[in-house]
Short mmCIF file of C-alpha atoms and ligand atoms in Angstrom, two decimals:
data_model
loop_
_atom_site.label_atom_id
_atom_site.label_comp_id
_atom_site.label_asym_id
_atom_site.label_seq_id
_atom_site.Cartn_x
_atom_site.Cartn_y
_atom_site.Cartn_z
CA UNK F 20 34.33 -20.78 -27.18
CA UNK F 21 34.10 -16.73 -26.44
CA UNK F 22 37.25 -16.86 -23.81
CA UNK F 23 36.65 -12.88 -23.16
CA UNK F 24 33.63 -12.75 -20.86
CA UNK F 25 32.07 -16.06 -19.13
CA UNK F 26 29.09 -15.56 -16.91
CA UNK F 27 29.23 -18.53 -15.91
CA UNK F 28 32.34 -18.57 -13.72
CA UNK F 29 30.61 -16.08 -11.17
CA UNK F 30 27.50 -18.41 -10.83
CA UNK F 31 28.97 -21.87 -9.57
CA UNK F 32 28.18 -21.51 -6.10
CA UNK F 33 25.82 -20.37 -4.23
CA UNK F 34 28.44 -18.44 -1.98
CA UNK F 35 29.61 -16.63 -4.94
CA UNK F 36 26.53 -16.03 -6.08
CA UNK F 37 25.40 -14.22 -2.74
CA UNK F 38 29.14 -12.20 -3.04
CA UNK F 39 28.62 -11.04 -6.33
CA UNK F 40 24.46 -10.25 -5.82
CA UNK F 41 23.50 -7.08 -6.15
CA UNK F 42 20.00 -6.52 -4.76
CA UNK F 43 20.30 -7.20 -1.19
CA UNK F 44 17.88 -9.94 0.17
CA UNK F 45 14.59 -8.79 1.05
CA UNK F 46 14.10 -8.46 4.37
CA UNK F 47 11.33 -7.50 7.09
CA UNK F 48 12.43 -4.10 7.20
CA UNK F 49 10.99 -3.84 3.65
CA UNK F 50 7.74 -4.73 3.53
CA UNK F 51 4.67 -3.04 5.17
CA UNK F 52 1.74 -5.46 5.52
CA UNK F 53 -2.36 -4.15 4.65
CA UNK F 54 -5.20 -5.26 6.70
CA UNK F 55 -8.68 -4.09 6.23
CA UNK F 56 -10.79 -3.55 9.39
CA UNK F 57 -14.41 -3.87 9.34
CA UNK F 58 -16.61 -1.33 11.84
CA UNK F 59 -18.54 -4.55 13.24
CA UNK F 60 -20.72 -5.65 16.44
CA UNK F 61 -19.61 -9.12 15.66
CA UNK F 62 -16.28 -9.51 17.74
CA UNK F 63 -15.13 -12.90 15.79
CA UNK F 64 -15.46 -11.03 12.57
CA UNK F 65 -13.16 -12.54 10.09
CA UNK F 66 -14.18 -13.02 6.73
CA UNK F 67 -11.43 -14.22 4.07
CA UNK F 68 -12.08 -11.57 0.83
CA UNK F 69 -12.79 -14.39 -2.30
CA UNK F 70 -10.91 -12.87 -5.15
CA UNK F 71 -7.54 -12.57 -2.28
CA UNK F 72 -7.25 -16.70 -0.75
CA UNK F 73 -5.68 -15.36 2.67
CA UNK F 74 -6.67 -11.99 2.51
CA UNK F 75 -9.38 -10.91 5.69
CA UNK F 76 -11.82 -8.66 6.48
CA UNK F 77 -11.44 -8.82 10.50
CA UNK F 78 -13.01 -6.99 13.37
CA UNK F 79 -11.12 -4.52 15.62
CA UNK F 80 -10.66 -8.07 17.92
CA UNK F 81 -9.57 -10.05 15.58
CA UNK F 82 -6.94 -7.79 13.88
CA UNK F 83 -5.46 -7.48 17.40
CA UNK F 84 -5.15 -11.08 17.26
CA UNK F 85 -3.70 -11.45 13.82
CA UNK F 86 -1.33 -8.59 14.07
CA UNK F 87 0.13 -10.00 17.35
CA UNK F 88 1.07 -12.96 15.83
CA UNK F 89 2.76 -11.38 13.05
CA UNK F 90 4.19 -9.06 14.98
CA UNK F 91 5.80 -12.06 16.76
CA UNK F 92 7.25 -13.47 13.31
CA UNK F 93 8.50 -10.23 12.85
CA UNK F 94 6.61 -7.61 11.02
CA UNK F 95 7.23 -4.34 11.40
CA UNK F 96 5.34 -2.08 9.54
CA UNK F 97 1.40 -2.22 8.10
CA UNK F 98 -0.82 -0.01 6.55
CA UNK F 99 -4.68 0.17 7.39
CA UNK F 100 -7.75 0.42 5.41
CA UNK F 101 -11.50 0.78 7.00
CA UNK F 102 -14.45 -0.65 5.86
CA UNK F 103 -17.13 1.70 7.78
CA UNK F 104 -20.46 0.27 9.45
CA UNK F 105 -22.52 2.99 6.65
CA UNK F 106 -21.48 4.83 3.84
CA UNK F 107 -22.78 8.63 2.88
CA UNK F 108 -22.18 10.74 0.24
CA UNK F 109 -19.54 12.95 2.28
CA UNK F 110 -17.70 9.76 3.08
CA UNK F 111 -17.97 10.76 6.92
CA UNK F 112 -16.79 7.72 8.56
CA UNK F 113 -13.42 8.40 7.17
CA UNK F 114 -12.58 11.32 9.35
CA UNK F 115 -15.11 10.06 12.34
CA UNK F 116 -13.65 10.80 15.91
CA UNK F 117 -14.49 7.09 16.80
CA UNK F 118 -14.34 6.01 12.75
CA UNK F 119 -13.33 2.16 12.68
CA UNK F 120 -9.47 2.81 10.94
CA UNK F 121 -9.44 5.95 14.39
CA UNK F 122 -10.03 3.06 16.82
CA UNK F 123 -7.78 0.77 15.34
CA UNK F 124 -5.19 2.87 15.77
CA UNK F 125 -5.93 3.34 18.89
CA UNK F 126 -6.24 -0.36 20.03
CA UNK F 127 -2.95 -1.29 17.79
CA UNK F 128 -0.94 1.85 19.86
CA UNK F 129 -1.40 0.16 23.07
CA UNK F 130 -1.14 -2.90 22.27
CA UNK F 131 2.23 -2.76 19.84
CA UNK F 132 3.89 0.48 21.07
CA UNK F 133 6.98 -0.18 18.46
CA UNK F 134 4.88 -1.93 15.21
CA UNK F 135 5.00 1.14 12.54
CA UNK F 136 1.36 2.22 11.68
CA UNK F 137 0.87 3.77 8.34
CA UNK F 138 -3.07 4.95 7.28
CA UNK F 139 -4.47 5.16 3.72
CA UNK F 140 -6.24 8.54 3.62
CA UNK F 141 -9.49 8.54 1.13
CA UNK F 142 -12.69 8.65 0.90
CA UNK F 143 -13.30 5.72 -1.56
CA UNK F 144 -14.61 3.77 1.50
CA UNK F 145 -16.57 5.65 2.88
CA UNK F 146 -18.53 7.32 0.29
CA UNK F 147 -21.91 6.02 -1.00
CA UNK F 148 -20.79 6.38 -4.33
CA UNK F 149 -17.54 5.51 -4.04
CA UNK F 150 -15.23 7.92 -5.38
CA UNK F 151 -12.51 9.12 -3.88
CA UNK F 152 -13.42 12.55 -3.60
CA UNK F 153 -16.95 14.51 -3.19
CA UNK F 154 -18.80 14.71 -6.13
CA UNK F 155 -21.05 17.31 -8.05
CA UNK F 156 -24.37 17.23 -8.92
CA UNK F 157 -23.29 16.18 -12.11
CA UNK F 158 -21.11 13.40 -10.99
CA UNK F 159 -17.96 15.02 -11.34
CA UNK F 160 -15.24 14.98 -8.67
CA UNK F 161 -14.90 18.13 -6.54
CA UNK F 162 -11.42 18.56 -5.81
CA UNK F 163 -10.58 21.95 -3.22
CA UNK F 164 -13.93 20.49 -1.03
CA UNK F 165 -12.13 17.10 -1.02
CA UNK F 166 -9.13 18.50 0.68
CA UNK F 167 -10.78 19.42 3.13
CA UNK F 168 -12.19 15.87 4.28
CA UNK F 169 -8.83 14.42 3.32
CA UNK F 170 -6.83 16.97 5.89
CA UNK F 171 -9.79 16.21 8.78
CA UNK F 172 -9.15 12.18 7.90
CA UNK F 173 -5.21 12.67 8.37
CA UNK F 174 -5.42 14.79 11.65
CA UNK F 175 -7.81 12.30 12.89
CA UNK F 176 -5.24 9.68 11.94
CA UNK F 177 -2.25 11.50 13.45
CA UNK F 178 -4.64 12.45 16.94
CA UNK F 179 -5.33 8.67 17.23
CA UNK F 180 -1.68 7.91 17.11
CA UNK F 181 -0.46 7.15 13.52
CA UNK F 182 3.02 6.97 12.47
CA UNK F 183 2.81 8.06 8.69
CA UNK F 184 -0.14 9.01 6.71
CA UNK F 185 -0.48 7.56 2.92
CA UNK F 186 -2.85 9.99 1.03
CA UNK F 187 -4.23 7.34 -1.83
CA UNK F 188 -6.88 9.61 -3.81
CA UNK F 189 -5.32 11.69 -6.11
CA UNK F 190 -6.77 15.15 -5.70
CA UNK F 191 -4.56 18.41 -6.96
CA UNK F 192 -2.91 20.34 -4.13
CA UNK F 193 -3.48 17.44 -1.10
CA UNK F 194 0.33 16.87 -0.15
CA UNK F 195 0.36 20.98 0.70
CA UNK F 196 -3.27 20.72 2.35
CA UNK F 197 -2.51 17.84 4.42
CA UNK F 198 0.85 19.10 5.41
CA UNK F 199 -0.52 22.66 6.27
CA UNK F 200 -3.33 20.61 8.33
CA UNK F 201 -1.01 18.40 10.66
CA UNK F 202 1.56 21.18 10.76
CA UNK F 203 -1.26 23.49 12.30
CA UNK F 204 -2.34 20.71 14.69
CA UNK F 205 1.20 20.11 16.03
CA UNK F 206 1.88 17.26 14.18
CA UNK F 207 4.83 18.70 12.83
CA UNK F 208 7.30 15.13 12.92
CA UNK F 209 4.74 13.22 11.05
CA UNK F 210 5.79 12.15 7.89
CA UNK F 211 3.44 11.80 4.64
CA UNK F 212 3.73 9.15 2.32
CA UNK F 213 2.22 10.37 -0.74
CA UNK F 214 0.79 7.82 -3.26
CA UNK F 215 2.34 10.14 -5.99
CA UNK F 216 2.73 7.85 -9.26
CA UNK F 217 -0.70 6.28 -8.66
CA UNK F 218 -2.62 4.48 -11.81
CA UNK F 219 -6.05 4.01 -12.98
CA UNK F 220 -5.29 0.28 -13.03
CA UNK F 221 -7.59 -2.71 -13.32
CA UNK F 222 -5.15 -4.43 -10.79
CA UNK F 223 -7.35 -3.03 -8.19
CA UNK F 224 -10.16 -5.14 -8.79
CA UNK F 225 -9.82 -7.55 -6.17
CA UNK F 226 -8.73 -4.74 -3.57
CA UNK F 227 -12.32 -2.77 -4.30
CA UNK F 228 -14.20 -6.16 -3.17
CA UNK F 229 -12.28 -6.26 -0.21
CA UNK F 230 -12.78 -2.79 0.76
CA UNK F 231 -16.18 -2.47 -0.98
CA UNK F 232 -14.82 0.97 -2.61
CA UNK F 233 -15.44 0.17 -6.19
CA UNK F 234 -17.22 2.97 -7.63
CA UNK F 235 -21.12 2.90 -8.24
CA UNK F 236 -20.94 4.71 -11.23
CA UNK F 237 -18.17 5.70 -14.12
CA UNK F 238 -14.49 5.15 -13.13
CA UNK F 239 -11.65 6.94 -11.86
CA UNK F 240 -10.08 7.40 -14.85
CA UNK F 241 -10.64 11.28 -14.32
CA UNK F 242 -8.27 11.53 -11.29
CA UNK F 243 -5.82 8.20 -11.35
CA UNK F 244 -3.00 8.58 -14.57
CA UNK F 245 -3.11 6.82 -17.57
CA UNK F 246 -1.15 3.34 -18.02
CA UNK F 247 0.34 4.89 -21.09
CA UNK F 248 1.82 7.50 -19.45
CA UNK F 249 5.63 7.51 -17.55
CA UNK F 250 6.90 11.31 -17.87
CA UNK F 251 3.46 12.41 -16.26
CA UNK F 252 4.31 10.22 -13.42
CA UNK F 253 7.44 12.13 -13.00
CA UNK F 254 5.58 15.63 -12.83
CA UNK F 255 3.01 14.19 -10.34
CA UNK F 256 6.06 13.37 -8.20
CA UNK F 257 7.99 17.01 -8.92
CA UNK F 258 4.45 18.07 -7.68
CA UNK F 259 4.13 16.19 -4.49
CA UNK F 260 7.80 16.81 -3.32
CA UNK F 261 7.18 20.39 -3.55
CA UNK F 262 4.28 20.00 -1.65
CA UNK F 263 6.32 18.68 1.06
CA UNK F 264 6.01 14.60 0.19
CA UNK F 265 8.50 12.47 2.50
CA UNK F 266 8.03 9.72 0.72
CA UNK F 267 6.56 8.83 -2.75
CA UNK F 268 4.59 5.12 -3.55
CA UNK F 269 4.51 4.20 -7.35
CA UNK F 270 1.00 1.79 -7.49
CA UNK F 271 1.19 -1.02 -9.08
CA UNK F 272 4.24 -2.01 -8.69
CA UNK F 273 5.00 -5.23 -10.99
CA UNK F 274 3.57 -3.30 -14.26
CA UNK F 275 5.27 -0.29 -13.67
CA UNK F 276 8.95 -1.27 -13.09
CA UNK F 277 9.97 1.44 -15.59
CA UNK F 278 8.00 4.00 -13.62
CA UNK F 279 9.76 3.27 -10.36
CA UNK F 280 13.28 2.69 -11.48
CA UNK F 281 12.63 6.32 -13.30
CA UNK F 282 11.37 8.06 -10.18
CA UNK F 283 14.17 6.85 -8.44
CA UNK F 284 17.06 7.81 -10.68
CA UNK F 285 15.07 11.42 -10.65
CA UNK F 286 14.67 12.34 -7.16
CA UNK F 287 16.70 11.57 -4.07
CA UNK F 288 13.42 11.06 -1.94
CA UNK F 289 12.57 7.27 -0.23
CA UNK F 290 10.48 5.62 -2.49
CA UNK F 291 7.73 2.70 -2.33
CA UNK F 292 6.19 0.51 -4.01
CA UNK F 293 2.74 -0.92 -3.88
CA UNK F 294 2.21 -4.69 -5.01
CA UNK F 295 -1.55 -4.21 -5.22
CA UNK F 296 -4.11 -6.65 -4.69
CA UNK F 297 -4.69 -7.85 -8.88
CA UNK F 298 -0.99 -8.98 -8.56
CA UNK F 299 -1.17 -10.89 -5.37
CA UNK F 300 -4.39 -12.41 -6.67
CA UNK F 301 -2.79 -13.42 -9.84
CA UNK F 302 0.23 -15.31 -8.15
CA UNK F 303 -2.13 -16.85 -5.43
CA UNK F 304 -4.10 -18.51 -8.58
CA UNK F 305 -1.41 -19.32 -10.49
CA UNK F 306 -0.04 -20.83 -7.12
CA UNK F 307 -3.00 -22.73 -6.41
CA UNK F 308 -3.23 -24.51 -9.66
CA UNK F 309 0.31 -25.76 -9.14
CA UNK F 310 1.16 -23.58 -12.31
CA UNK F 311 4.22 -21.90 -10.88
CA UNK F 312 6.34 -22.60 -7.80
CA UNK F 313 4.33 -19.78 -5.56
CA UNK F 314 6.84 -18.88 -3.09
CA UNK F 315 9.60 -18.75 -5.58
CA UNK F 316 7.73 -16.56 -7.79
CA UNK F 317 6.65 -14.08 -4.61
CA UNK F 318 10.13 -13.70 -3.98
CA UNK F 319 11.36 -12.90 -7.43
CA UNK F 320 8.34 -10.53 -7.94
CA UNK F 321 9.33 -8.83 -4.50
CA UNK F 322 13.32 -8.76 -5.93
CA UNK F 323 12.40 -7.29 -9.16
CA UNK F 324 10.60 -4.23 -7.29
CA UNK F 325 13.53 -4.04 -4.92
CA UNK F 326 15.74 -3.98 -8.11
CA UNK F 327 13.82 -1.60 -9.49
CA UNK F 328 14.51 1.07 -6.52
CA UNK F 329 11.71 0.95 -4.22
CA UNK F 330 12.69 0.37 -0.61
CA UNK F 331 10.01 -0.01 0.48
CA UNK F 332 7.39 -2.15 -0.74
CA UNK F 333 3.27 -2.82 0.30
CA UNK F 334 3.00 -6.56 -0.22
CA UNK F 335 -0.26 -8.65 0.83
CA UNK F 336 2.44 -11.56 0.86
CA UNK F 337 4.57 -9.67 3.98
CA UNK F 338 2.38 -11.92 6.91
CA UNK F 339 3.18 -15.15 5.08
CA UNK F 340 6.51 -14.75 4.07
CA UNK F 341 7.80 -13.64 8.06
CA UNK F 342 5.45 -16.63 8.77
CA UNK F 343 6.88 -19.12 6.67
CA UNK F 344 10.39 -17.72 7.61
CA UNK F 345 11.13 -17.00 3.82
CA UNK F 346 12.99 -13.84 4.55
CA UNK F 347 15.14 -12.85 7.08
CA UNK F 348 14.07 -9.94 10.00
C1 PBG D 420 -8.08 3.75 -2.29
C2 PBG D 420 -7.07 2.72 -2.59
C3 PBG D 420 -7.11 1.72 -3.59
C4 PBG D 420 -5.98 0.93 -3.39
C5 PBG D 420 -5.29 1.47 -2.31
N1 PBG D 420 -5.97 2.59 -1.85
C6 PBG D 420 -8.12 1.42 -4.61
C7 PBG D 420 -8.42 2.37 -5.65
O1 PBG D 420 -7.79 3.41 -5.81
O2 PBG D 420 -9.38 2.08 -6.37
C8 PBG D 420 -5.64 -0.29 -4.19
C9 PBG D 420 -4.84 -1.30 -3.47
C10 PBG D 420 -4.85 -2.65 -4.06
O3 PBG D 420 -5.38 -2.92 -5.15
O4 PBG D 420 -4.28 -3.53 -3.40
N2 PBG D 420 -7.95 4.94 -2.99
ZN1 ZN D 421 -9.83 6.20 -2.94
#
C-alpha cells in the first residue's frame, strides 16, 4: 500500500467531507431564474415550450403568479425575455414604451419590490428576421445602427424599473453605447451585465423555440465567437471591461468550463455563467428516461460551474431546485 498520501482518509464522513469541501454549496443567492413573457390578450396564457418539459411561455398574469410563488421558496434574482405580439424588421417592440418585457417590469416592481430584475437586451425577438441586430439590404448585420436600438431597449428597461441590464447580441462598441445611454438618462447606479464570452452555440436551439428568435435566414455565426476559440474570449472581455462592463456572463456554461475558469483567473470583475437552454434540455431528457439520477446530476452540473468561477449562474433549473428545497436560501 502507498502509505504517503491516502485520499481516502478525508472522505469517510460526510462531516469531513463538508470540512474539507471546497466549492461552497450552491445556494439561492446564486442562481438567477429566466422566464419568457408573451405580449398576449389571453390572461391564462401559459404554454409549456416542447423541447424545455417545465419551461413556459406565460402571460403578464400568469408570470405574476408563477414568480410569487417562487419568490416565496426563495428566489431572488431572474432575468426576462419578451416574446412581442408582432415582429418588424427594426425589432421595435424591444424598445416599445408599453413593449411586453417594459410592462413586466413594471407589474413585477410593484408587486416584488426586493426580487432582483435583470433584462436581456436584443433584438433577436423582435425582429422579423431574427437577427440580433438590423440588417442590410444584403443581409448583413449593421452594427453602429444597432446600438442605437440596443441603448433605446436598455433605457426603456432602466425607466420601467430594472435592476441590471444583460446586453445578449454581440455588436462592437455596445457596453460604451449603452453605458453612455443610461449615464445620460440618469441612470448612473445601474449596473450592466455584459454577455461578453458569448458563443455561436447549437445549445441554443431549444431557447430560439421558446422565444421564437431563431433566425429566418443564415446564422449568427458572423457576430457570436467560434467554439474553437478561448483567447478571443478573453479579448472580448478586455473589450467589454473597458467599456465599462460590471459584470461579464460566459454562455454556455457546461461546454465552456475552460473559458470561465480562464476569465476568472484574468480579471478581478464578478463573473456569470449561463446554463443555456440545450443543456437544461439535455438533462431534463436524460432525466425523463430514468437514464441518470436528474437532480443529482443538476446539482453537480451547477457545482462544476461554481467550481469553475462563476458566481453567478442563469439556470432554467433555479424555480425547481428552491421548490424542491434542494439548495439552501
Ligand atoms: C438572445 C439570446 C439567446 C439566448 C439568450 N439571449 C439566443 C441566441 O443568441 O440565439 C440563449 C439562451 C438559451 O439558450 O437558454 N440573443
Ligand atoms: Zn439576440
Amino acid at each position: 500500500m502507498n502509505t504517503f498520501f491516502q485520499g481516502k482518509r478525508l472522505r469517510r464522513t460526510a462531516e469531513l467531507r463538508s470540512l474539507i469541501r471546497e466549492t461552497p454549496a450552491i445556494t439561492a443567492s446564486d442562481l438567477i431564474m429566466p422566464y419568457f413573457v408573451v405580449e398576449t390578450d389571453t390572461p391564462t396564457f401559459r404554454k409549456e415550450i416542447p423541447s424545455m418539459p417545465g419551461q413556459y411561455q406565460l402571460s403578464l398574469n400568469m408570470l405574476r403568479e408563477q414568480v410569487a410563488k417562487a419568490v416565496d421558496n426563495g428566489l431572488r434574482a431572474i432575468i426576462l425575455f419578451g416574446i412581442p405580439a408582432t415582429k418588424d424588421p427594426q425589432g421595435s417592440g424591444a424598445y416599445a414604451e408599453n413593449g411586453i418585457v417594459q410592462q413586466a417590469v413594471r407589474m413585477l416592481r410593484t408587486h416584488f419590490p426586493k426580487l432582483f430584475i435583470i433584462t436581456d437586451v436584443c433584438l433577436c425577438e423582435y425582429t422579423s428576421h431574427g437577427h440580433c441586430g438590423l440588417l442590410s439590404p444584403q443581409g448583413d448585420v449593421l452594427n453602429d445602427p444597432t446600438l442605437q436600438l440596443l441603448t433605446r431597449t436598455a433605457t426603456s428597461h432602466a425607466e420601467a424599473g430594472a435592476d441590471m441590464v444583460a446586453p445578449s447580441d454581440m455588436m462592437d462598441g455596445r457596453i460604451q453605447a449603452l453605458r453612455a445611454g443610461l449615464d445620460a438618462a440618469n441612470f448612473t447606479m445601474l449596473p450592466i451585465m455584459s454577455y461578453a464570452v458569448k458563443y455561436a452555440s447549437a445549445y441554443y436551439g431549444p431557447f430560439r423555440e421558446a422565444a421564437e428568435s431563431a433566425p429566418q435566414s443564415g446564422d449568427r455565426k458572423s457576430y457570436q465567437m467560434d467554439p474553437a476559440n478561448a483567447r478571443e474570449g478573453l479579448r472580448e472581455a478586455a473589450a467589454d471591461i473597458a467599456e465599462g462592463a460590471d459584470c461579464l456572463i460566459v454562455k454556455p456554461a457546461g461546454p465552456y468550463l475552460d473559458i470561465i475558469r480562464r476569465v476568472y483567473e484574468t480579471y478581478d470583475i464578478p463573473l456569470c455563467a449561463y446554463q443555456v437552454s440545450g443543456e437544461y434540455s439535455l438533462i431534463k431528457a436524460a432525466g425523463a428516461n430514468g437514464w441518470i439520477h436528474e437532480e443529482a446530476v443538476v446539482l453537480e452540473s451547477l457545482t462544476g460551474i461554481k467550481r469553475a468561477g462563476a458566481k453567478m449562474i442563469i439556470s432554467y433549473f433555479t424555480e425547481e431546485l428552491l421548490q424542491k428545497r434542494q439548495i439552501t436560501l
